[in-house]
Amino acid sequence: MLNSLISFAAHEAGPAPEWRVSGSLVPYEAAVRAMESRAEAIADGQAPELVWLLEHPPLYTAGTSARDSDLLDTARLPVFRTGRGGQFTYHGPGQRVAYVLLDLKRRNPDIRAFVAALEEWIIRALRPFAIEGERREGRVGIWVRRPEKGKDAEDKIAALGVRVRRWVSFHGVSINVEPDLGHYDGIVPCGVSGPGITSLVDLGHPVTMDDVDEALLMAFREVFGDVAPSSGNPPELG
């Protein structure tokens, strides 16, 4: 595992990924348009890679494997069909979404290894808060044990859903910092019933979004290499 993670540092010369943080809620459709435009520019060698941290207004997204039966409350929130992998998930204020637009040809053209690297990124970012995130065989995402809820109890704290086009990744990961967890009642999250959904604050860690962003930055550098920090929205959003 370690060697495959190290390989996600860029092997070919080029600028470091741009690291952007949006301070206001970004509409989902506008974000998707911006990602698709930027991914094409990266593939054409016309723009640097991008890691974009943001929050969305409350909504559900349905990935390419989503089942209609997993949308339990059709009237609760807007639903967006999207080209990322995975099933239904929730996005909203208090959840850090990180869209990861990387040129896998420069790094490692292995999608399974890339997903494992994204998982490792989240696991490392949670450790400064004394949270031990774990993988689960056959279930994409990051989980935490909840022994206070019972033997073998667990909750999901982070989700992953990516798409790769011309060997450039887009979409990415989401970590629950302090979202309205009640909105998860309207879906079967990622098609997995039974385990619950949690957040850093729900686990008793009163952290801020800035705290999480700093941890994500440090962990990203460990797994993927250095970045070129900036701020605001990608140029495609103005």
mmCIF file of N, CA, C and O in Angstrom, residues 144-203:
data_model
loop_
_atom_site.group_PDB
_atom_site.id
_atom_site.type_symbol
_atom_site.label_atom_id
_atom_site.label_comp_id
_atom_site.label_asym_id
_atom_site.label_seq_id
_atom_site.Cartn_x
_atom_site.Cartn_y
_atom_site.Cartn_z
ATOM 1 N N VAL A 144 -15.925 4.856 11.141
ATOM 2 C CA VAL A 144 -15.380 4.923 12.497
ATOM 3 C C VAL A 144 -16.165 3.961 13.383
ATOM 4 O O VAL A 144 -17.375 3.786 13.221
ATOM 5 N N ARG A 145 -15.456 3.332 14.303
ATOM 6 C CA ARG A 145 -16.108 2.422 15.245
ATOM 7 C C ARG A 145 -16.877 3.225 16.296
ATOM 8 O O ARG A 145 -16.417 4.271 16.740
ATOM 9 N N ARG A 146 -18.046 2.713 16.695
ATOM 10 C CA ARG A 146 -18.859 3.367 17.718
ATOM 11 C C ARG A 146 -19.202 2.367 18.823
ATOM 12 O O ARG A 146 -20.351 1.928 18.957
ATOM 13 N N PRO A 147 -18.225 1.960 19.628
ATOM 14 C CA PRO A 147 -18.485 0.934 20.648
ATOM 15 C C PRO A 147 -19.538 1.350 21.661
ATOM 16 O O PRO A 147 -20.198 0.493 22.250
ATOM 17 N N GLU A 148 -19.711 2.688 21.842
ATOM 18 C CA GLU A 148 -20.729 3.138 22.789
ATOM 19 C C GLU A 148 -22.138 2.831 22.300
ATOM 20 O O GLU A 148 -23.105 2.862 23.081
ATOM 21 N N LYS A 149 -22.286 2.524 21.002
ATOM 22 C CA LYS A 149 -23.592 2.176 20.445
ATOM 23 C C LYS A 149 -23.849 0.677 20.465
ATOM 24 O O LYS A 149 -24.965 0.244 20.164
ATOM 25 N N GLY A 150 -22.810 -0.088 20.759
ATOM 26 C CA GLY A 150 -22.988 -1.534 20.777
ATOM 27 C C GLY A 150 -21.831 -2.251 20.112
ATOM 28 O O GLY A 150 -21.007 -1.648 19.420
ATOM 29 N N LYS A 151 -21.779 -3.539 20.304
ATOM 30 C CA LYS A 151 -20.713 -4.353 19.728
ATOM 31 C C LYS A 151 -20.735 -4.274 18.203
ATOM 32 O O LYS A 151 -21.776 -4.425 17.571
ATOM 33 N N ASP A 152 -19.573 -3.987 17.626
ATOM 34 C CA ASP A 152 -19.384 -3.905 16.168
ATOM 35 C C ASP A 152 -20.128 -2.739 15.523
ATOM 36 O O ASP A 152 -20.230 -2.678 14.284
ATOM 37 N N ALA A 153 -20.654 -1.803 16.320
ATOM 38 C CA ALA A 153 -21.341 -0.641 15.736
ATOM 39 C C ALA A 153 -20.336 0.267 15.042
ATOM 40 O O ALA A 153 -19.193 0.427 15.485
ATOM 41 N N GLU A 154 -20.768 0.877 13.941
ATOM 42 C CA GLU A 154 -19.899 1.774 13.179
ATOM 43 C C GLU A 154 -20.748 2.817 12.478
ATOM 44 O O GLU A 154 -21.932 2.618 12.225
ATOM 45 N N ASP A 155 -20.129 3.957 12.183
ATOM 46 C CA ASP A 155 -20.769 5.034 11.432
ATOM 47 C C ASP A 155 -19.847 5.471 10.311
ATOM 48 O O ASP A 155 -18.616 5.363 10.406
ATOM 49 N N LYS A 156 -20.441 6.007 9.280
ATOM 50 C CA LYS A 156 -19.656 6.536 8.156
ATOM 51 C C LYS A 156 -19.427 8.019 8.368
ATOM 52 O O LYS A 156 -20.340 8.769 8.691
ATOM 53 N N ILE A 157 -18.179 8.460 8.171
ATOM 54 C CA ILE A 157 -17.838 9.862 8.366
ATOM 55 C C ILE A 157 -17.415 10.545 7.074
ATOM 56 O O ILE A 157 -17.442 11.770 6.985
ATOM 57 N N ALA A 158 -17.058 9.787 6.050
ATOM 58 C CA ALA A 158 -16.604 10.390 4.797
ATOM 59 C C ALA A 158 -17.009 9.519 3.617
ATOM 60 O O ALA A 158 -17.047 8.289 3.728
ATOM 61 N N ALA A 159 -17.315 10.169 2.501
ATOM 62 C CA ALA A 159 -17.737 9.470 1.284
ATOM 63 C C ALA A 159 -16.791 9.794 0.136
ATOM 64 O O ALA A 159 -16.127 10.843 0.132
ATOM 65 N N LEU A 160 -16.727 8.904 -0.841
ATOM 66 C CA LEU A 160 -15.913 9.094 -2.036
ATOM 67 C C LEU A 160 -16.754 8.801 -3.265
ATOM 68 O O LEU A 160 -17.569 7.884 -3.259
ATOM 69 N N GLY A 161 -16.535 9.578 -4.308
ATOM 70 C CA GLY A 161 -17.169 9.324 -5.594
ATOM 71 C C GLY A 161 -16.401 10.061 -6.666
ATOM 72 O O GLY A 161 -16.327 11.288 -6.631
ATOM 73 N N VAL A 162 -15.770 9.348 -7.581
ATOM 74 C CA VAL A 162 -14.909 9.986 -8.570
ATOM 75 C C VAL A 162 -15.300 9.567 -9.979
ATOM 76 O O VAL A 162 -15.986 8.563 -10.196
ATOM 77 N N ARG A 163 -14.853 10.369 -10.900
ATOM 78 C CA ARG A 163 -14.958 10.041 -12.318
ATOM 79 C C ARG A 163 -13.615 10.366 -12.946
ATOM 80 O O ARG A 163 -12.920 11.305 -12.505
ATOM 81 N N VAL A 164 -13.245 9.611 -13.959
ATOM 82 C CA VAL A 164 -11.984 9.841 -14.659
ATOM 83 C C VAL A 164 -12.280 9.928 -16.147
ATOM 84 O O VAL A 164 -12.946 9.049 -16.705
ATOM 85 N N ARG A 165 -11.815 11.018 -16.757
ATOM 86 C CA ARG A 165 -11.994 11.224 -18.193
ATOM 87 C C ARG A 165 -10.659 11.664 -18.767
ATOM 88 O O ARG A 165 -10.055 12.607 -18.272
ATOM 89 N N ARG A 166 -10.211 10.959 -19.785
ATOM 90 C CA ARG A 166 -8.905 11.241 -20.399
ATOM 91 C C ARG A 166 -7.803 11.202 -19.329
ATOM 92 O O ARG A 166 -6.868 11.966 -19.361
ATOM 93 N N TRP A 167 -7.962 10.335 -18.375
ATOM 94 C CA TRP A 167 -7.022 10.132 -17.258
ATOM 95 C C TRP A 167 -6.907 11.340 -16.343
ATOM 96 O O TRP A 167 -5.947 11.462 -15.586
ATOM 97 N N VAL A 168 -7.896 12.216 -16.377
ATOM 98 C CA VAL A 168 -7.989 13.300 -15.395
ATOM 99 C C VAL A 168 -9.170 13.008 -14.484
ATOM 100 O O VAL A 168 -10.285 12.758 -14.964
ATOM 101 N N SER A 169 -8.937 13.032 -13.183
ATOM 102 C CA SER A 169 -9.993 12.762 -12.213
ATOM 103 C C SER A 169 -10.808 14.021 -11.938
ATOM 104 O O SER A 169 -10.306 15.138 -12.043
ATOM 105 N N PHE A 170 -12.070 13.833 -11.585
ATOM 106 C CA PHE A 170 -12.865 14.926 -11.030
ATOM 107 C C PHE A 170 -13.942 14.333 -10.131
ATOM 108 O O PHE A 170 -13.991 13.125 -9.939
ATOM 109 N N HIS A 171 -14.760 15.184 -9.512
ATOM 110 C CA HIS A 171 -15.521 14.852 -8.308
ATOM 111 C C HIS A 171 -14.480 14.533 -7.227
ATOM 112 O O HIS A 171 -13.369 15.024 -7.293
ATOM 113 N N GLY A 172 -14.822 13.771 -6.180
ATOM 114 C CA GLY A 172 -13.815 13.576 -5.150
ATOM 115 C C GLY A 172 -14.359 13.002 -3.858
ATOM 116 O O GLY A 172 -14.961 11.918 -3.860
ATOM 117 N N VAL A 173 -14.181 13.731 -2.748
ATOM 118 C CA VAL A 173 -14.505 13.202 -1.423
ATOM 119 C C VAL A 173 -15.314 14.232 -0.640
ATOM 120 O O VAL A 173 -15.333 15.417 -0.973
ATOM 121 N N SER A 174 -15.979 13.760 0.416
ATOM 122 C CA SER A 174 -16.670 14.662 1.334
ATOM 123 C C SER A 174 -16.481 14.151 2.758
ATOM 124 O O SER A 174 -16.527 12.940 2.998
ATOM 125 N N ILE A 175 -16.259 15.079 3.685
ATOM 126 C CA ILE A 175 -16.080 14.757 5.101
ATOM 127 C C ILE A 175 -17.116 15.524 5.901
ATOM 128 O O ILE A 175 -17.272 16.745 5.729
ATOM 129 N N ASN A 176 -17.814 14.829 6.769
ATOM 130 C CA ASN A 176 -18.820 15.468 7.609
ATOM 131 C C ASN A 176 -18.141 16.157 8.795
ATOM 132 O O ASN A 176 -17.600 15.490 9.673
ATOM 133 N N VAL A 177 -18.199 17.477 8.789
ATOM 134 C CA VAL A 177 -17.646 18.269 9.885
ATOM 135 C C VAL A 177 -18.767 18.581 10.882
ATOM 136 O O VAL A 177 -18.736 18.138 12.025
ATOM 137 N N GLU A 178 -19.786 19.313 10.438
ATOM 138 C CA GLU A 178 -20.955 19.577 11.275
ATOM 139 C C GLU A 178 -22.180 19.825 10.401
ATOM 140 O O GLU A 178 -22.816 20.877 10.478
ATOM 141 N N PRO A 179 -22.539 18.870 9.546
ATOM 142 C CA PRO A 179 -23.742 19.043 8.717
ATOM 143 C C PRO A 179 -24.986 18.680 9.500
ATOM 144 O O PRO A 179 -24.924 18.160 10.617
ATOM 145 N N ASP A 180 -26.142 18.929 8.892
ATOM 146 C CA ASP A 180 -27.413 18.485 9.450
ATOM 147 C C ASP A 180 -27.560 17.001 9.122
ATOM 148 O O ASP A 180 -27.955 16.629 8.011
ATOM 149 N N LEU A 181 -27.232 16.149 10.072
ATOM 150 C CA LEU A 181 -27.254 14.712 9.823
ATOM 151 C C LEU A 181 -28.667 14.192 9.572
ATOM 152 O O LEU A 181 -28.840 13.111 9.006
ATOM 153 N N GLY A 182 -29.679 14.956 9.974
ATOM 154 C CA GLY A 182 -31.049 14.537 9.738
ATOM 155 C C GLY A 182 -31.393 14.385 8.273
ATOM 156 O O GLY A 182 -32.287 13.606 7.915
ATOM 157 N N HIS A 183 -30.682 15.113 7.398
ATOM 158 C CA HIS A 183 -30.983 15.017 5.971
ATOM 159 C C HIS A 183 -30.625 13.656 5.393
ATOM 160 O O HIS A 183 -31.127 13.281 4.321
ATOM 161 N N TYR A 184 -29.763 12.906 6.067
ATOM 162 C CA TYR A 184 -29.444 11.564 5.582
ATOM 163 C C TYR A 184 -30.636 10.620 5.702
ATOM 164 O O TYR A 184 -30.653 9.552 5.083
ATOM 165 N N ASP A 185 -31.637 11.016 6.485
ATOM 166 C CA ASP A 185 -32.827 10.175 6.621
ATOM 167 C C ASP A 185 -33.607 10.075 5.314
ATOM 168 O O ASP A 185 -34.434 9.166 5.155
ATOM 169 N N GLY A 186 -33.357 10.982 4.367
ATOM 170 C CA GLY A 186 -34.096 10.975 3.112
ATOM 171 C C GLY A 186 -33.540 10.038 2.065
ATOM 172 O O GLY A 186 -34.132 9.891 0.989
ATOM 173 N N ILE A 187 -32.405 9.377 2.355
ATOM 174 C CA ILE A 187 -31.775 8.474 1.394
ATOM 175 C C ILE A 187 -31.223 7.254 2.118
ATOM 176 O O ILE A 187 -31.123 7.239 3.342
ATOM 177 N N VAL A 188 -30.865 6.249 1.344
ATOM 178 C CA VAL A 188 -29.998 5.178 1.844
ATOM 179 C C VAL A 188 -28.596 5.575 1.404
ATOM 180 O O VAL A 188 -28.253 5.452 0.226
ATOM 181 N N PRO A 189 -27.780 6.104 2.300
ATOM 182 C CA PRO A 189 -26.496 6.680 1.885
ATOM 183 C C PRO A 189 -25.576 5.637 1.257
ATOM 184 O O PRO A 189 -25.292 4.600 1.855
ATOM 185 N N CYS A 190 -25.161 5.909 0.033
ATOM 186 C CA CYS A 190 -24.230 5.035 -0.700
ATOM 187 C C CYS A 190 -24.752 3.604 -0.798
ATOM 188 O O CYS A 190 -23.970 2.659 -0.949
ATOM 189 N N GLY A 191 -26.084 3.441 -0.695
ATOM 190 C CA GLY A 191 -26.686 2.130 -0.852
ATOM 191 C C GLY A 191 -26.481 1.192 0.316
ATOM 192 O O GLY A 191 -26.783 -0.004 0.203
ATOM 193 N N VAL A 192 -25.985 1.704 1.444
ATOM 194 C CA VAL A 192 -25.691 0.845 2.595
ATOM 195 C C VAL A 192 -26.667 1.173 3.720
ATOM 196 O O VAL A 192 -26.614 2.266 4.298
ATOM 197 N N SER A 193 -27.560 0.262 4.033
ATOM 198 C CA SER A 193 -28.491 0.452 5.144
ATOM 199 C C SER A 193 -27.914 -0.212 6.387
ATOM 200 O O SER A 193 -27.128 -1.150 6.299
ATOM 201 N N GLY A 194 -28.293 0.269 7.542
ATOM 202 C CA GLY A 194 -27.811 -0.302 8.793
ATOM 203 C C GLY A 194 -26.876 0.638 9.522
ATOM 204 O O GLY A 194 -27.273 1.280 10.498
ATOM 205 N N PRO A 195 -25.599 0.762 9.077
ATOM 206 C CA PRO A 195 -24.686 1.679 9.763
ATOM 207 C C PRO A 195 -25.192 3.119 9.696
ATOM 208 O O PRO A 195 -25.879 3.513 8.747
ATOM 209 N N GLY A 196 -24.839 3.900 10.693
ATOM 210 C CA GLY A 196 -25.272 5.279 10.721
ATOM 211 C C GLY A 196 -24.284 6.218 10.055
ATOM 212 O O GLY A 196 -23.285 5.800 9.465
ATOM 213 N N ILE A 197 -24.582 7.501 10.135
ATOM 214 C CA ILE A 197 -23.740 8.551 9.602
ATOM 215 C C ILE A 197 -23.329 9.453 10.763
ATOM 216 O O ILE A 197 -24.144 9.780 11.625
ATOM 217 N N THR A 198 -22.082 9.855 10.793
ATOM 218 C CA THR A 198 -21.602 10.705 11.871
ATOM 219 C C THR A 198 -20.807 11.870 11.301
ATOM 220 O O THR A 198 -20.660 12.019 10.080
ATOM 221 N N SER A 199 -20.301 12.715 12.198
ATOM 222 C CA SER A 199 -19.476 13.868 11.823
ATOM 223 C C SER A 199 -18.438 14.088 12.907
ATOM 224 O O SER A 199 -18.515 13.483 13.997
ATOM 225 N N LEU A 200 -17.483 14.944 12.644
ATOM 226 C CA LEU A 200 -16.485 15.236 13.663
ATOM 227 C C LEU A 200 -17.125 15.818 14.909
ATOM 228 O O LEU A 200 -16.778 15.433 16.032
ATOM 229 N N VAL A 201 -18.066 16.736 14.734
ATOM 230 C CA VAL A 201 -18.714 17.354 15.890
ATOM 231 C C VAL A 201 -19.596 16.344 16.608
ATOM 232 O O VAL A 201 -19.635 16.299 17.848
ATOM 233 N N ASP A 202 -20.281 15.490 15.867
ATOM 234 C CA ASP A 202 -21.109 14.450 16.475
ATOM 235 C C ASP A 202 -20.266 13.499 17.324
ATOM 236 O O ASP A 202 -20.735 12.968 18.336
ATOM 237 N N LEU A 203 -19.011 13.306 16.933
ATOM 238 C CA LEU A 203 -18.103 12.445 17.684
ATOM 239 C C LEU A 203 -17.484 13.156 18.889
ATOM 240 O O LEU A 203 -16.682 12.565 19.607
#
